[in-house]
CSV table of C-alpha atoms in Angstrom, one decimal:
chain,number,residue,atom,x,y,z
A,1,UNK,CA,-14.0,34.7,-16.8
A,2,UNK,CA,-13.2,32.0,-14.1
A,3,UNK,CA,-13.4,32.6,-10.4
A,4,UNK,CA,-12.9,29.5,-8.9
A,5,UNK,CA,-14.5,25.8,-8.7
A,6,UNK,CA,-18.3,25.6,-7.0
A,7,UNK,CA,-19.3,22.9,-5.5
A,8,UNK,CA,-22.9,22.2,-4.2
A,9,UNK,CA,-23.0,18.1,-1.8
A,10,UNK,CA,-26.7,17.5,-1.3
A,11,UNK,CA,-27.6,14.9,0.8
A,12,UNK,CA,-29.9,12.3,-1.9
A,13,UNK,CA,-28.7,9.3,-3.7
A,14,UNK,CA,-29.8,9.0,-7.0
A,15,UNK,CA,-33.6,7.2,-6.0
A,16,UNK,CA,-34.2,11.2,-5.0
A,17,UNK,CA,-34.5,8.9,-0.9
A,18,UNK,CA,-32.6,10.8,2.1
A,19,UNK,CA,-29.2,9.9,3.1
A,20,UNK,CA,-28.4,9.9,7.0
A,21,UNK,CA,-24.9,11.0,7.6
A,22,UNK,CA,-23.6,7.6,7.8
A,23,UNK,CA,-24.4,4.9,6.1
A,24,UNK,CA,-23.2,2.4,9.0
A,25,UNK,CA,-25.4,-0.3,10.0
A,26,UNK,CA,-24.9,-2.6,12.8
A,27,UNK,CA,-23.0,-3.2,15.5
A,28,UNK,CA,-19.7,-1.5,15.4
A,29,UNK,CA,-16.5,-3.9,13.6
A,30,UNK,CA,-14.3,-5.6,16.4
A,31,UNK,CA,-10.8,-4.2,15.5
A,32,UNK,CA,-8.9,-7.0,16.6
A,33,UNK,CA,-11.2,-9.8,14.8
A,34,UNK,CA,-10.9,-8.0,12.1
A,35,UNK,CA,-6.8,-7.4,11.9
A,36,UNK,CA,-5.9,-10.7,13.4
A,37,UNK,CA,-6.4,-13.7,10.9
A,38,UNK,CA,-4.1,-15.7,11.8
A,39,UNK,CA,-7.1,-17.1,14.1
A,40,UNK,CA,-8.7,-18.1,10.9
A,41,UNK,CA,-5.5,-19.1,8.9
A,42,UNK,CA,-5.2,-23.1,9.0
A,43,UNK,CA,-0.9,-23.8,10.6
A,44,UNK,CA,-0.7,-19.5,11.6
A,45,UNK,CA,1.9,-20.0,13.9
A,46,UNK,CA,4.5,-21.5,10.8
A,47,UNK,CA,3.8,-19.7,8.1
A,48,UNK,CA,6.0,-16.7,9.0
A,49,UNK,CA,9.7,-19.6,9.9
A,50,UNK,CA,8.7,-21.4,6.2
A,51,UNK,CA,8.1,-18.0,5.1
A,52,UNK,CA,11.6,-17.5,5.1
A,53,UNK,CA,13.0,-21.0,4.9
A,54,UNK,CA,11.4,-20.6,1.0
A,55,UNK,CA,13.1,-17.8,0.6
A,56,UNK,CA,16.2,-17.8,1.7
A,57,UNK,CA,16.7,-21.4,0.0
A,58,UNK,CA,15.2,-19.7,-3.2
A,59,UNK,CA,18.4,-16.5,-2.9
A,60,UNK,CA,21.0,-19.3,-2.4
A,61,UNK,CA,19.2,-20.8,-5.7
A,62,UNK,CA,19.4,-17.3,-7.5
A,63,UNK,CA,22.7,-16.5,-5.8
A,64,UNK,CA,21.9,-13.9,-4.4
A,65,UNK,CA,23.6,-11.3,-2.4
A,66,UNK,CA,22.1,-9.3,0.1
A,67,UNK,CA,24.1,-6.3,1.0
A,68,UNK,CA,27.3,-7.3,-1.5
A,69,UNK,CA,27.7,-4.4,-4.1
A,70,UNK,CA,29.4,-6.1,-7.1
A,71,UNK,CA,31.0,-3.3,-8.7
A,72,UNK,CA,32.9,-0.4,-8.2
A,73,UNK,CA,30.7,3.0,-8.6
A,74,UNK,CA,33.3,5.6,-8.3
A,75,UNK,CA,31.3,7.9,-6.2
A,76,UNK,CA,30.3,9.7,-9.0
A,77,UNK,CA,26.3,9.6,-10.1
A,78,UNK,CA,24.6,10.3,-13.2
A,79,UNK,CA,22.7,13.3,-12.8
A,80,UNK,CA,19.4,14.9,-15.6
A,81,UNK,CA,18.9,18.0,-15.6
A,82,UNK,CA,15.5,18.3,-18.1
A,83,UNK,CA,15.9,21.1,-21.6
A,84,UNK,CA,13.5,22.8,-19.9
A,85,UNK,CA,13.3,25.9,-16.6
A,86,UNK,CA,11.6,23.1,-13.9
A,87,UNK,CA,8.4,24.7,-13.2
A,88,UNK,CA,6.3,24.3,-9.5
C-alpha cells in the first residue's frame, strides 16, 4: 500500500561538495538597468512608432478590419459535451 510521497532534500551537489543556501555571487542586480533596455538599443525612441506604422500598413494590405464582424452569428453557440461523465 502506498501512503504518499516522501521526499528528502539534501544540501549537496552531485560532486559531493556542500552547497550554500543561495548560489548568488557578486553584487545585486540593478533592476532598472536590467529591464530598461532602451539605453542599449539604437534609436529606441523611434522603435514603437515604426512598429505601429508597419503593423498598420500590414493590416491595410491584408484588408483586415479590426473589431468588425463579417457574419451574423444569430445569437447562438455550439456546446460540446464529453461522452462520459465529467470528473474533476
